[in-house]
Amino acid sequence: MHGYKAIANALETEGVEHIFAVAAEDNMELLTELNINKRVRIISARKECGATGMADGYSRVTGRPAVCVVTLGPGLTNTATSMTTARIHQSPVICITTELSIFDRKGFKGGLDQRRFAEITAGKYIAVRHSETLAEDIRLAFHHVRSGAGPVVLAVPPEIMKGELDVEWEYSPATMMAPAPQRSHPDPDMIAKAVDILRASKRPVILVGRGATDSGTNAEVKALAERTGALLATTLHARQYLADYPLHVGTAGPYASEAVHELLSECDCVVAAGCSLNAFTTELGLLFTEAQIIHIDRNPAQIGKTTPVVLGIVGDARASLAALNAEMERQHFIRKEGFRSADVKAKIAAARLAPPPSTYVESPDTIDPRQLVAEMDKILPTERIVVIDGGHFEGFVANNVSIPDSSHLLRTLDFGSVGMGLFQGIGAAIGRPDRHIVVFTGDGGFMMTLEELDTAVRNRIAMTVVIMNDNAFGVEVHLLRAQGMPVDVALYNNPDFSAVARSLGAIGLKVRNAKDLPVVARKVGRGDRPVVIDARVNPDIVSEVFAELHAKM
């Protein structure tokens, strides 16, 4: 059996259903074998960064390992930004590539220490050295990503990939060597200290992040909030988690209303579960200045990494919160009033009913970005997954487009890179065909990635791409203006993106004012092609979130 046939067999045995790839001479037999003889669908991307980003998006919405296949050398270096984004998010992405032949270390596409590169970007590199270890190395790659350790690059030399194996092939999946999923439990002494802090607290806040939502902490969070009278806030990644709880105040940080911000700043204790307490959530460390922070995370390296804490609890969010509730029960913890006053409830109710702007800025050639987002929220199918790229426009979108729950929001700025939205959106659409995928991006991010619109067209993906087009790098324009400097270096004369989309086979629409939106409503969520909306937004309207955050820098 040839090596590529063995790898194809292993991928199918592991349950891989989709592979995101860029074909090259070193992997073409593998992709052909998968495409013709195996029950695996090949998504052929235009560039390796796109293939890797699609795998990342696929893994985020399915929770399953995602596989991309790229060529060695320049193909691998093209994955850098997408792979680093996946590593920071700890996405279970396996990147299969090759190496230079062991007989020719200075050959074509040489000049790169792939191990060092992969360890910096992906975090893990597995090099297959002999056909006898091929099965074990593939199992190790799948075990690595399923353990929650993030991406891995699996490199197969061409003599193994294309050659005849000198051993009889037999493969058993990594699930057979992995233990059943287990929760890490906290130190009882740390739990007792946390109870002491909460007993002394009069105005606690429970801050829930993605780690807590993934852990399924619903009952534990509610029980703790009931005992302590705590406000419940979330990070942006956990937006709308337990939104029906009476003392739920929404997203912490610059997205909070003035009334909610005032309540959060009054707290004297924060129980932060499964979140990084990054500068965005804490408003550069200025939001919880008077609070004692209890930080719960299964990764000890994350505790106190960006925000000082008085107590760190290492453990799974659900197990830790359950232990905290149990210890309170054991100590006969007296139920506290906390934030349960009529005044606080009235402020929360008013914040939830806060109306949109009473008037929008009208212009014949541009639309107010706030109006665009509000109208798109009405137009888009309710069963949606919202993917948000990076840029100034994000401040109008992230907290204002409704989602079924926190798992239906993909924020792609893990590495701070513009241009990940379209990649991850395509991957999400492949992974969740039962949901309508909408990507909000800027003109800068779209121009960096538009080649993959062709991938969406070829695969007949009925997604929506909303380009909030201000003919500029908006963040840089507003920062330069704030410093009294010229903005020319951040301005662009963009093409008609609707025409570009149509030339690639997508449905291209223009929005220049609110009168254009009925046409959008008739096209979105129908057919079997992506809909690309070139929305020229008013470049003079500054996001309140952006303005508030940068005023504190």
Coordinates of C-alpha atoms in Angstrom, one line a residue:
M1 CA 0.0 0.0 0.0
H2 CA 1.2 3.5 -0.9
G3 CA 1.7 6.0 2.0
Y4 CA -1.0 8.3 0.7
K5 CA -3.5 5.5 0.6
A6 CA -2.7 4.6 4.2
I7 CA -3.1 8.3 5.3
A8 CA -6.4 8.5 3.5
N9 CA -7.6 5.3 5.3
A10 CA -6.5 6.8 8.6
L11 CA -8.4 10.0 8.0
E12 CA -11.6 8.2 7.1
T13 CA -11.2 5.9 10.2
E14 CA -10.9 9.0 12.4
G15 CA -14.2 10.2 11.1
V16 CA -12.9 13.1 8.9
E17 CA -15.7 14.2 6.6
H18 CA -14.2 17.4 5.1
I19 CA -10.6 18.5 4.2
F20 CA -9.6 22.0 3.3
A21 CA -6.7 21.9 0.9
V22 CA -4.5 23.5 -1.8
A23 CA -3.3 20.8 -4.2
A24 CA 0.4 20.5 -5.0
E25 CA 2.7 17.9 -6.5
D26 CA 3.6 16.5 -3.0
N27 CA 0.0 16.0 -1.9
M28 CA -2.0 15.5 -5.1
E29 CA -2.2 11.7 -4.8
L30 CA -3.5 11.9 -1.3
L31 CA -6.2 14.4 -2.2
T32 CA -7.1 12.4 -5.3
E33 CA -7.4 9.2 -3.2
L34 CA -9.6 11.0 -0.7
N35 CA -11.7 12.6 -3.4
I36 CA -12.4 9.5 -5.5
N37 CA -12.2 6.5 -3.2
K38 CA -13.1 7.7 0.2
R39 CA -16.1 9.3 1.8
V40 CA -14.3 12.6 2.4
R41 CA -15.2 15.9 0.7
I42 CA -12.3 18.0 -0.5
I43 CA -12.8 21.8 -0.2
S44 CA -10.1 23.2 -2.6
A45 CA -9.1 26.6 -1.4
R46 CA -7.3 29.2 -3.4
K47 CA -4.5 29.8 -0.9
E48 CA -3.1 28.0 2.2
C49 CA -4.1 30.7 4.6
G50 CA -7.6 30.3 3.4
A51 CA -7.6 26.5 3.8
T52 CA -6.3 26.8 7.3
G53 CA -8.7 29.5 8.3
M54 CA -11.6 27.4 6.9
A55 CA -10.5 24.5 9.0
D56 CA -10.4 26.7 12.0
G57 CA -13.9 28.0 11.4
Y58 CA -15.1 24.4 10.8
S59 CA -13.7 23.2 14.1
R60 CA -15.2 26.1 16.0
V61 CA -18.8 25.4 15.0
T62 CA -18.6 21.6 15.0
G63 CA -16.2 21.0 18.0
R64 CA -14.5 18.3 15.9
P65 CA -11.0 18.0 14.6
A66 CA -10.6 19.8 11.2
V67 CA -7.9 18.9 8.7
C68 CA -6.2 21.0 6.1
V69 CA -3.6 19.9 3.6
V70 CA -0.9 22.1 2.2
T71 CA 2.5 21.8 0.4
L72 CA 5.8 22.2 2.2
G73 CA 7.9 25.3 2.5
P74 CA 6.0 28.3 1.0
G75 CA 2.7 26.5 1.3
L76 CA 3.3 26.0 5.0
T77 CA 4.5 29.6 5.6
N78 CA 1.2 30.8 3.9
T79 CA -0.7 29.3 6.8
A80 CA 1.1 31.5 9.4
T81 CA -1.6 34.0 10.4
S82 CA -4.5 31.6 10.2
M83 CA -2.6 28.9 12.1
T84 CA -1.5 31.3 14.9
T85 CA -5.1 32.4 15.2
A86 CA -6.2 28.8 15.6
R87 CA -3.4 28.2 18.2
I88 CA -4.5 31.1 20.3
H89 CA -8.1 29.9 20.2
Q90 CA -6.9 26.3 20.8
S91 CA -8.8 25.0 17.8
P92 CA -8.4 21.3 17.0
V93 CA -6.8 21.8 13.6
I94 CA -4.4 19.3 11.9
C95 CA -2.3 20.6 9.1
I96 CA -0.9 17.8 6.9
T97 CA 2.2 18.8 4.9
T98 CA 5.3 17.2 3.6
E99 CA 9.0 17.7 4.2
L100 CA 12.0 17.8 1.9
S101 CA 13.2 14.3 1.1
I102 CA 15.6 12.9 3.7
F103 CA 17.9 12.4 0.7
D104 CA 17.7 16.0 -0.4
R105 CA 17.6 18.6 2.3
K106 CA 18.6 21.4 0.0
G107 CA 16.0 20.8 -2.7
F108 CA 13.2 22.8 -4.3
K109 CA 11.1 24.7 -1.6
G110 CA 13.9 24.3 0.9
G111 CA 15.3 27.1 3.1
L112 CA 12.9 26.8 6.0
D113 CA 13.2 25.1 9.3
Q114 CA 9.7 23.7 9.3
R115 CA 9.8 22.5 12.9
R116 CA 10.7 25.8 14.3
F117 CA 8.1 27.6 12.1
A118 CA 5.3 25.2 13.1
E119 CA 6.2 25.2 16.8
I120 CA 5.9 29.0 16.8
T121 CA 2.6 29.2 14.8
A122 CA 0.7 25.9 15.5
G123 CA 2.5 25.0 18.7
K124 CA 3.2 21.4 17.8
Y125 CA 5.1 19.6 15.0
I126 CA 5.1 15.9 14.3
A127 CA 7.5 14.6 11.7
V128 CA 7.0 11.1 10.4
R129 CA 10.4 9.5 10.2
H130 CA 9.6 5.9 9.1
S131 CA 6.6 4.1 7.6
E132 CA 6.6 1.9 10.7
T133 CA 5.6 5.0 12.8
L134 CA 3.1 6.5 10.3
A135 CA 0.0 5.1 12.0
E136 CA 1.3 6.1 15.5
D137 CA 2.2 9.6 14.4
I138 CA -1.3 10.2 12.9
R139 CA -2.9 8.9 16.1
L140 CA -0.7 11.2 18.1
A141 CA -1.8 14.2 16.0
F142 CA -5.5 13.4 16.5
H143 CA -4.9 12.7 20.2
H144 CA -3.2 16.1 20.5
V145 CA -6.0 18.1 19.1
R146 CA -8.7 16.1 20.8
S147 CA -7.0 16.8 24.2
G148 CA -7.6 20.5 23.8
A149 CA -4.0 21.3 23.2
G150 CA -4.6 23.2 19.9
P151 CA -3.4 22.7 16.4
V152 CA -0.6 20.4 15.1
V153 CA 1.4 20.2 11.9
L154 CA 1.9 16.6 10.7
A155 CA 4.8 16.4 8.2
V156 CA 5.2 13.3 5.9
P157 CA 8.4 13.0 3.8
P158 CA 7.7 12.3 0.1
E159 CA 9.3 8.9 0.2
I160 CA 6.7 7.8 2.8
M161 CA 3.8 9.8 1.2
K162 CA 4.3 8.4 -2.3
G163 CA 6.2 5.2 -1.6
E164 CA 5.2 1.7 -0.9
L165 CA 4.9 1.0 2.9
D166 CA 7.3 -1.7 4.0
V167 CA 4.9 -2.8 6.8
E168 CA 1.4 -4.2 6.8
W169 CA -1.0 -1.3 7.3
E170 CA -3.4 -1.4 10.2
Y171 CA -5.0 1.6 11.8
S172 CA -7.1 2.1 14.9
P173 CA -8.4 5.6 15.7
A174 CA -7.0 7.8 18.4
T175 CA -10.3 7.6 20.3
M176 CA -9.2 4.1 21.4
M177 CA -6.1 5.4 23.1
A178 CA -7.7 8.5 24.7
P179 CA -9.3 8.5 28.1
A180 CA -12.9 9.5 28.5
P181 CA -13.2 13.3 28.9
Q182 CA -12.6 14.4 32.5
R183 CA -13.1 17.6 34.4
S184 CA -10.1 18.9 36.4
H185 CA -11.2 19.6 40.0
P186 CA -10.1 22.5 42.1
D187 CA -8.0 22.5 45.3
P188 CA -10.5 22.5 48.3
D189 CA -8.3 25.0 50.1
M190 CA -8.7 27.5 47.3
I191 CA -12.4 27.0 47.3
A192 CA -12.6 27.7 51.0
K193 CA -10.7 30.9 50.5
A194 CA -13.1 31.9 47.7
V195 CA -16.1 31.4 50.1
D196 CA -14.4 33.7 52.6
I197 CA -14.0 36.4 50.0
L198 CA -17.6 36.0 48.9
R199 CA -18.9 36.1 52.4
A200 CA -17.3 39.5 52.9
S201 CA -18.5 40.8 49.6
K202 CA -21.6 43.0 49.4
R203 CA -21.7 43.6 45.6
P204 CA -20.3 40.6 43.7
V205 CA -20.3 40.0 39.9
I206 CA -20.0 36.7 38.1
L207 CA -18.2 37.1 34.8
V208 CA -18.6 34.2 32.4
G209 CA -16.4 33.5 29.4
R210 CA -16.2 30.9 26.6
G211 CA -14.5 28.4 28.9
A212 CA -17.5 28.4 31.2
T213 CA -20.1 28.2 28.4
D214 CA -18.2 25.3 26.8
S215 CA -18.1 23.6 30.2
G216 CA -21.9 23.8 30.6
T217 CA -22.1 25.8 33.8
N218 CA -25.8 27.0 33.6
A219 CA -27.0 25.5 36.8
E220 CA -23.8 26.2 38.8
V221 CA -23.7 29.9 37.7
K222 CA -27.4 30.4 38.6
A223 CA -27.0 28.8 42.0
L224 CA -24.0 30.9 42.8
A225 CA -25.7 34.1 41.7
E226 CA -28.8 33.2 43.8
R227 CA -26.7 32.7 46.9
T228 CA -24.6 35.8 46.5
G229 CA -27.0 38.3 44.8
A230 CA -24.4 38.7 42.1
L231 CA -24.8 40.5 38.8
L232 CA -24.2 38.2 35.8
A233 CA -22.0 39.6 33.0
T234 CA -20.3 37.9 30.1
T235 CA -17.4 38.4 27.8
L236 CA -18.2 39.1 24.1
H237 CA -17.4 35.4 23.3
A238 CA -20.1 34.3 25.8
R239 CA -22.6 36.9 24.7
Q240 CA -26.2 36.1 25.6
Y241 CA -25.3 33.2 27.9
L242 CA -28.1 32.8 30.5
A243 CA -29.6 36.1 29.1
D244 CA -32.9 35.3 30.8
Y245 CA -31.4 35.6 34.3
P246 CA -33.0 38.6 36.1
L247 CA -29.7 40.1 37.1
H248 CA -28.0 39.5 33.7
V249 CA -26.4 42.8 32.5
G250 CA -25.0 41.7 29.2
T251 CA -21.5 42.1 27.9
A252 CA -18.8 43.6 30.2
G253 CA -16.4 46.1 28.8
P254 CA -17.0 48.9 26.3
Y255 CA -20.2 47.4 24.9
A256 CA -22.0 47.9 28.2
S257 CA -24.4 50.7 28.5
E258 CA -23.6 53.6 30.8
A259 CA -26.0 52.3 33.5
V260 CA -24.6 48.8 33.3
H261 CA -21.0 50.2 33.3
E262 CA -21.9 52.1 36.5
L263 CA -23.2 48.9 38.2
L264 CA -20.1 46.9 37.2
S265 CA -17.7 49.5 38.4
E266 CA -19.5 49.4 41.9
C267 CA -18.7 45.7 42.4
D268 CA -16.4 44.7 45.2
C269 CA -15.8 41.1 44.0
V270 CA -15.6 39.4 40.6
V271 CA -15.8 35.6 40.1
A272 CA -14.3 35.3 36.6
A273 CA -15.0 31.8 35.2
G274 CA -13.5 30.5 32.0
C275 CA -12.4 33.9 30.6
S276 CA -9.0 35.6 30.1
L277 CA -9.9 38.9 31.7
N278 CA -8.2 40.6 28.8
A279 CA -7.8 44.3 28.3
F280 CA -11.0 44.5 26.2
T281 CA -13.3 42.9 28.8
T282 CA -11.7 44.9 31.7
E283 CA -11.4 48.2 29.7
L284 CA -7.7 48.2 30.0
G285 CA -7.9 47.2 33.6
L286 CA -10.1 50.2 34.6
L287 CA -13.5 48.5 35.0
F288 CA -13.0 46.4 38.2
T289 CA -10.5 48.6 40.0
E290 CA -12.2 48.3 43.4
A291 CA -12.9 44.6 43.2
Q292 CA -11.2 41.5 44.5
I293 CA -11.0 39.1 41.6
I294 CA -11.3 35.3 41.9
H295 CA -10.1 33.8 38.6
I296 CA -11.2 30.3 37.6
D297 CA -9.5 28.6 34.7
R298 CA -8.3 25.1 33.9
N299 CA -5.0 26.5 32.5
P300 CA -2.9 27.9 35.4
A301 CA -0.9 30.0 32.9
Q302 CA -4.0 32.0 32.1
I303 CA -4.7 33.0 35.7
G304 CA -3.6 36.6 36.4
K305 CA -1.9 36.7 33.0
T306 CA -3.4 40.1 32.0
T307 CA -5.3 41.3 35.1
P308 CA -4.1 40.9 38.7
V309 CA -6.2 38.7 40.9
V310 CA -6.4 38.0 44.6
L311 CA -7.2 34.3 44.2
G312 CA -6.6 31.8 41.4
I313 CA -8.5 28.6 41.2
V314 CA -7.1 26.0 38.7
G315 CA -9.9 23.7 37.5
D316 CA -12.7 23.2 35.1
A317 CA -15.3 26.0 35.3
R318 CA -18.3 23.7 36.0
A319 CA -16.4 21.6 38.5
S320 CA -15.0 24.6 40.3
L321 CA -18.4 26.4 40.5
A322 CA -20.0 23.2 41.7
A323 CA -17.4 22.9 44.4
L324 CA -17.9 26.5 45.4
N325 CA -21.6 26.0 45.8
A326 CA -21.1 22.8 47.7
E327 CA -18.7 24.4 50.1
M328 CA -21.2 27.3 50.7
E329 CA -23.9 24.7 51.4
R330 CA -21.6 22.9 53.8
Q331 CA -20.8 26.2 55.6
H332 CA -24.5 27.2 55.7
F333 CA -23.7 30.3 53.7
I334 CA -26.4 32.9 54.3
R335 CA -28.1 34.1 51.2
K336 CA -27.0 37.7 50.4
E337 CA -29.0 40.6 49.1
G338 CA -26.2 41.7 46.8
F339 CA -27.4 43.6 43.8
R340 CA -31.1 42.4 44.3
S341 CA -32.5 45.9 45.0
A342 CA -35.4 47.4 43.2
D343 CA -33.2 50.3 41.9
V344 CA -30.7 47.9 40.4
K345 CA -33.5 45.8 38.7
A346 CA -34.9 49.0 37.3
K347 CA -31.6 50.0 35.8
I348 CA -31.1 46.6 34.2
A349 CA -34.6 46.7 32.8
A350 CA -34.0 50.1 31.3
A351 CA -30.7 49.1 29.8
R352 CA -32.3 46.1 28.1
L353 CA -35.0 48.3 26.6
A354 CA -32.5 51.0 25.5
P355 CA -33.8 52.2 22.1
P356 CA -31.7 52.5 19.0
P357 CA -30.7 56.0 17.8
S358 CA -33.8 58.1 17.2
T359 CA -32.3 59.4 14.0
Y360 CA -29.7 58.2 11.6
V361 CA -27.3 60.3 9.6
E362 CA -28.7 60.5 6.1
S363 CA -26.6 60.8 3.0
P364 CA -27.4 60.0 -0.6
D365 CA -24.2 58.0 -1.2
T366 CA -23.7 56.3 2.1
I367 CA -25.7 54.5 4.9
D368 CA -25.3 55.1 8.6
P369 CA -23.5 51.9 9.8
R370 CA -25.9 51.7 12.8
Q371 CA -28.9 51.7 10.5
L372 CA -27.3 49.1 8.2
V373 CA -26.7 46.7 11.2
A374 CA -30.2 47.2 12.6
E375 CA -31.8 46.5 9.3
M376 CA -29.6 43.5 8.5
D377 CA -30.5 42.1 11.9
K378 CA -34.2 42.1 10.7
I379 CA -33.3 40.7 7.2
L380 CA -31.0 37.8 8.1
P381 CA -32.5 34.4 8.8
T382 CA -33.0 33.9 12.6
E383 CA -31.1 30.5 12.6
R384 CA -27.8 32.2 11.9
I385 CA -24.1 32.0 12.8
V386 CA -22.5 35.4 12.9
V387 CA -18.9 35.7 12.0
I388 CA -17.2 39.0 12.7
D389 CA -13.9 40.1 11.1
G390 CA -11.7 42.8 12.6
G391 CA -11.9 46.5 12.0
H392 CA -13.6 49.7 13.1
F393 CA -17.0 48.4 11.9
E394 CA -16.9 45.6 14.6
G395 CA -18.0 48.1 17.2
F396 CA -21.4 48.5 15.3
V397 CA -21.9 44.8 14.9
A398 CA -20.7 42.7 17.8
N399 CA -23.3 43.5 20.4
N400 CA -26.1 44.5 18.1
V401 CA -26.8 41.6 15.8
S402 CA -28.9 39.0 17.5
I403 CA -27.8 35.3 17.8
P404 CA -29.6 32.2 19.1
D405 CA -26.9 31.7 21.7
S406 CA -23.3 32.3 22.4
S407 CA -22.2 29.3 20.3
H408 CA -23.5 31.1 17.2
L409 CA -21.0 33.9 17.4
L410 CA -17.5 33.7 15.9
R411 CA -15.2 36.6 16.7
T412 CA -12.0 36.1 14.7
L413 CA -9.7 38.6 16.4
D414 CA -7.8 36.0 18.6
F415 CA -4.5 37.1 17.0
G416 CA -5.7 40.6 16.3
S417 CA -5.6 40.0 12.5
V418 CA -7.9 41.6 10.0
G419 CA -9.1 39.2 7.2
M420 CA -10.0 36.0 9.1
G421 CA -13.8 36.4 8.7
L422 CA -14.4 35.1 5.2
F423 CA -12.1 32.1 5.8
Q424 CA -13.8 31.1 9.0
G425 CA -17.2 31.8 7.6
I426 CA -16.7 29.4 4.7
G427 CA -15.5 26.7 7.1
A428 CA -18.5 27.3 9.4
A429 CA -20.8 27.0 6.5
I430 CA -19.3 23.6 5.5
G431 CA -19.5 22.4 9.1
R432 CA -23.1 23.7 9.9
P433 CA -25.1 23.6 6.7
D434 CA -28.2 23.8 8.9
R435 CA -27.4 27.4 9.8
H436 CA -27.2 30.5 7.7
I437 CA -23.7 32.0 7.9
V438 CA -23.3 35.8 7.8
V439 CA -19.8 37.4 7.7
F440 CA -19.5 41.0 8.6
T441 CA -16.2 42.4 7.3
G442 CA -14.6 45.6 6.3
D443 CA -13.4 46.6 2.9
G444 CA -9.8 46.1 4.1
G445 CA -10.4 42.6 5.4
F446 CA -12.4 41.6 2.3
M447 CA -9.6 42.8 -0.1
M448 CA -7.1 40.7 1.8
T449 CA -9.2 37.5 1.3
L450 CA -11.6 37.9 -1.6
E451 CA -9.9 35.1 -3.6
E452 CA -11.8 32.6 -1.3
L453 CA -15.1 34.0 -2.4
D454 CA -14.5 31.8 -5.4
T455 CA -14.2 28.8 -3.1
A456 CA -17.6 29.6 -1.6
V457 CA -19.1 29.9 -5.1
R458 CA -17.6 26.6 -6.3
N459 CA -19.0 24.9 -3.3
R460 CA -22.4 26.5 -3.7
I461 CA -22.5 28.0 -0.2
A462 CA -25.5 30.2 0.4
M463 CA -23.8 32.5 2.9
T464 CA -24.1 36.3 3.3
V465 CA -21.1 38.6 3.3
V466 CA -21.7 42.1 4.4
I467 CA -18.8 44.5 3.5
M468 CA -19.0 47.6 5.6
N469 CA -17.1 49.7 3.2
D470 CA -15.7 53.0 4.2
N471 CA -12.9 53.1 1.6
A472 CA -10.4 53.1 4.4
F473 CA -8.7 51.4 7.2
G474 CA -11.2 52.9 9.6
V475 CA -9.4 52.4 12.9
E476 CA -6.2 54.1 11.5
V477 CA -8.3 57.0 10.0
H478 CA -10.0 57.8 13.3
L479 CA -6.7 57.4 15.3
L480 CA -4.9 59.7 12.9
R481 CA -7.6 62.3 13.1
A482 CA -7.6 62.2 16.8
Q483 CA -3.9 63.1 16.7
G484 CA -4.5 65.9 14.2
M485 CA -2.6 64.1 11.5
P486 CA -3.4 63.6 7.8
V487 CA -5.2 60.4 7.0
D488 CA -4.2 59.8 3.4
V489 CA -2.1 56.7 4.2
A490 CA -5.2 54.8 5.4
L491 CA -7.5 55.8 2.5
Y492 CA -8.3 53.6 -0.5
N493 CA -10.3 53.9 -3.7
N494 CA -12.1 50.6 -3.7
P495 CA -13.6 48.8 -6.7
D496 CA -17.3 48.0 -6.9
F497 CA -17.3 44.9 -4.7
S498 CA -20.8 43.9 -6.0
A499 CA -19.3 43.7 -9.5
V500 CA -16.3 41.8 -8.3
A501 CA -18.6 39.4 -6.6
R502 CA -20.7 38.9 -9.7
S503 CA -17.6 38.3 -11.8
L504 CA -16.7 35.4 -9.5
G505 CA -20.2 33.9 -9.7
A506 CA -21.7 35.3 -6.5
I507 CA -24.7 37.5 -6.1
G508 CA -23.5 41.0 -5.8
L509 CA -25.6 43.8 -4.3
K510 CA -25.0 47.5 -3.6
V511 CA -26.3 49.4 -0.6
R512 CA -25.8 53.1 -0.8
N513 CA -28.8 54.1 1.4
A514 CA -31.8 52.6 3.2
K515 CA -33.8 52.5 -0.1
D516 CA -31.5 49.7 -1.4
L517 CA -32.3 47.3 1.5
P518 CA -35.6 45.8 0.2
V519 CA -33.6 44.2 -2.7
V520 CA -31.2 42.8 -0.1
A521 CA -34.1 41.3 1.8
R522 CA -35.3 39.5 -1.3
K523 CA -31.9 37.9 -2.0
V524 CA -30.5 36.9 1.4
G525 CA -31.0 33.4 2.6
R526 CA -32.2 32.1 -0.8
G527 CA -30.5 30.2 -3.6
D528 CA -27.3 28.3 -3.5
R529 CA -24.7 31.0 -4.0
P530 CA -23.1 33.5 -1.6
V531 CA -24.6 37.0 -1.5
V532 CA -22.1 39.8 -1.2
I533 CA -23.3 43.2 -0.1
D534 CA -21.2 46.2 -0.8
A535 CA -22.5 48.6 1.8
R536 CA -20.9 52.0 1.6
V537 CA -21.1 53.2 5.2
N538 CA -20.7 56.8 6.3
P539 CA -17.0 57.1 7.2
D540 CA -17.5 60.0 9.6
I541 CA -19.5 58.0 12.1
V542 CA -17.3 56.7 14.9
S543 CA -18.2 53.6 16.8
E544 CA -19.0 54.5 20.4
V545 CA -17.2 51.3 21.5
F546 CA -14.0 52.4 19.6
A547 CA -14.3 56.0 20.9
E548 CA -14.7 54.9 24.5
L549 CA -11.9 52.3 24.5
H550 CA -9.3 54.5 22.8
A551 CA -10.2 57.5 25.0
K552 CA -8.8 55.4 27.9
M553 CA -5.5 54.5 26.1

